[in-house]
GROMACS .gro file of C-alpha atoms in nm:
model
  105
    1UNK     CA    1   0.000   0.000   0.000
    2UNK     CA    2   0.143   0.337  -0.100
    3UNK     CA    3   0.205   0.595   0.169
    4UNK     CA    4   0.247   0.880  -0.080
    5UNK     CA    5   0.029   1.178   0.004
    6UNK     CA    6  -0.106   1.181  -0.353
    7UNK     CA    7  -0.242   0.828  -0.302
    8UNK     CA    8  -0.438   0.929   0.008
    9UNK     CA    9  -0.814   0.959  -0.007
   10UNK     CA   10  -1.002   1.193   0.226
   11UNK     CA   11  -1.374   1.158   0.270
   12UNK     CA   12  -1.655   1.369   0.410
   13UNK     CA   13  -1.981   1.181   0.453
   14UNK     CA   14  -2.288   1.389   0.538
   15UNK     CA   15  -2.555   1.202   0.735
   16UNK     CA   16  -2.889   1.379   0.780
   17UNK     CA   17  -3.105   1.196   1.030
   18UNK     CA   18  -3.470   1.245   1.109
   19UNK     CA   19  -3.514   1.456   1.424
   20UNK     CA   20  -3.706   1.181   1.602
   21UNK     CA   21  -3.413   0.942   1.551
   22UNK     CA   22  -3.121   1.178   1.631
   23UNK     CA   23  -2.998   0.981   1.935
   24UNK     CA   24  -3.009   0.647   1.751
   25UNK     CA   25  -2.838   0.790   1.442
   26UNK     CA   26  -2.558   0.926   1.663
   27UNK     CA   27  -2.529   0.592   1.845
   28UNK     CA   28  -2.502   0.398   1.518
   29UNK     CA   29  -2.245   0.639   1.374
   30UNK     CA   30  -2.033   0.605   1.687
   31UNK     CA   31  -2.034   0.227   1.629
   32UNK     CA   32  -1.838   0.290   1.307
   33UNK     CA   33  -1.549   0.481   1.466
   34UNK     CA   34  -1.353   0.221   1.666
   35UNK     CA   35  -1.359  -0.056   1.405
   36UNK     CA   36  -1.276   0.188   1.121
   37UNK     CA   37  -0.978   0.329   1.310
   38UNK     CA   38  -0.848  -0.027   1.351
   39UNK     CA   39  -0.866  -0.101   0.976
   40UNK     CA   40  -0.548  -0.120   0.772
   41UNK     CA   41  -0.498   0.201   0.579
   42UNK     CA   42  -0.707   0.423   0.807
   43UNK     CA   43  -0.529   0.753   0.870
   44UNK     CA   44  -0.807   0.907   1.081
   45UNK     CA   45  -1.181   0.862   1.133
   46UNK     CA   46  -1.383   1.123   1.320
   47UNK     CA   47  -1.751   1.202   1.377
   48UNK     CA   48  -1.889   1.556   1.397
   49UNK     CA   49  -2.238   1.690   1.472
   50UNK     CA   50  -2.340   2.018   1.307
   51UNK     CA   51  -2.380   2.285   1.576
   52UNK     CA   52  -2.678   2.466   1.425
   53UNK     CA   53  -2.845   2.157   1.273
   54UNK     CA   54  -2.798   1.878   1.528
   55UNK     CA   55  -2.969   1.617   1.308
   56UNK     CA   56  -2.678   1.647   1.063
   57UNK     CA   57  -2.357   1.456   1.124
   58UNK     CA   58  -2.032   1.437   0.932
   59UNK     CA   59  -1.788   1.150   0.918
   60UNK     CA   60  -1.448   1.290   0.821
   61UNK     CA   61  -1.199   1.017   0.742
   62UNK     CA   62  -0.870   0.965   0.567
   63UNK     CA   63  -0.730   0.654   0.403
   64UNK     CA   64  -0.388   0.562   0.267
   65UNK     CA   65  -0.525   0.466  -0.076
   66UNK     CA   66  -0.833   0.409  -0.289
   67UNK     CA   67  -0.794   0.037  -0.214
   68UNK     CA   68  -0.821   0.107   0.159
   69UNK     CA   69  -1.142   0.305   0.097
   70UNK     CA   70  -1.287   0.017  -0.105
   71UNK     CA   71  -1.201  -0.234   0.167
   72UNK     CA   72  -1.358  -0.008   0.430
   73UNK     CA   73  -1.680   0.022   0.229
   74UNK     CA   74  -1.710  -0.358   0.225
   75UNK     CA   75  -1.621  -0.408   0.592
   76UNK     CA   76  -1.892  -0.614   0.769
   77UNK     CA   77  -1.933  -0.352   1.042
   78UNK     CA   78  -2.001  -0.079   0.786
   79UNK     CA   79  -2.261  -0.294   0.611
   80UNK     CA   80  -2.430  -0.380   0.941
   81UNK     CA   81  -2.447  -0.020   1.062
   82UNK     CA   82  -2.556   0.132   0.729
   83UNK     CA   83  -2.842  -0.121   0.700
   84UNK     CA   84  -2.976  -0.002   1.037
   85UNK     CA   85  -2.904   0.364   0.963
   86UNK     CA   86  -3.073   0.411   0.624
   87UNK     CA   87  -3.438   0.396   0.747
   88UNK     CA   88  -3.358   0.667   1.006
   89UNK     CA   89  -3.231   0.922   0.755
   90UNK     CA   90  -3.400   1.230   0.614
   91UNK     CA   91  -3.182   1.226   0.299
   92UNK     CA   92  -2.949   0.982   0.122
   93UNK     CA   93  -2.592   0.964   0.248
   94UNK     CA   94  -2.377   1.222   0.071
   95UNK     CA   95  -2.017   1.110   0.024
   96UNK     CA   96  -1.744   1.340  -0.105
   97UNK     CA   97  -1.407   1.184  -0.183
   98UNK     CA   98  -1.105   1.405  -0.234
   99UNK     CA   99  -0.731   1.386  -0.296
  100UNK     CA  100  -0.482   1.583  -0.089
  101UNK     CA  101  -0.351   1.892  -0.268
  102UNK     CA  102  -0.138   2.045   0.009
  103UNK     CA  103   0.105   1.893   0.255
  104UNK     CA  104  -0.006   1.898   0.620
  105UNK     CA  105   0.168   2.154   0.843
   0.00000   0.00000   0.00000
C-alpha cells in the first residue's frame, strides 16, 4: 500500500437523520469509529455533529489509498451499521471523496 500523500483519499460523509431518531443515528455512527480506526490504511476517522443543525452529522476520514477506501466500504461492520441507519435518515448519504492537494503543516 502506497504511503504517498497523492495516493491518500479523504472523505466527508454527510448524514442527515430524522429529528425523532437523532440519538439512535448518533449511536449507530459512533459504532463505526472504533472498528474503522483499527482497519489497515485508516489515517483518521472522526464524527462531527453540526452545531446549528444537530440532526446532521459528518464522518471525516482519511485513508492511505483508494484500495483502503474500497475495503472499508465492504467491511462487515459498515454494512451492518448502514443497514440499520438508512431507514432513520431524512436524505441519502452524501459522500465526497477528495485527494490531498497540500502537505499537512
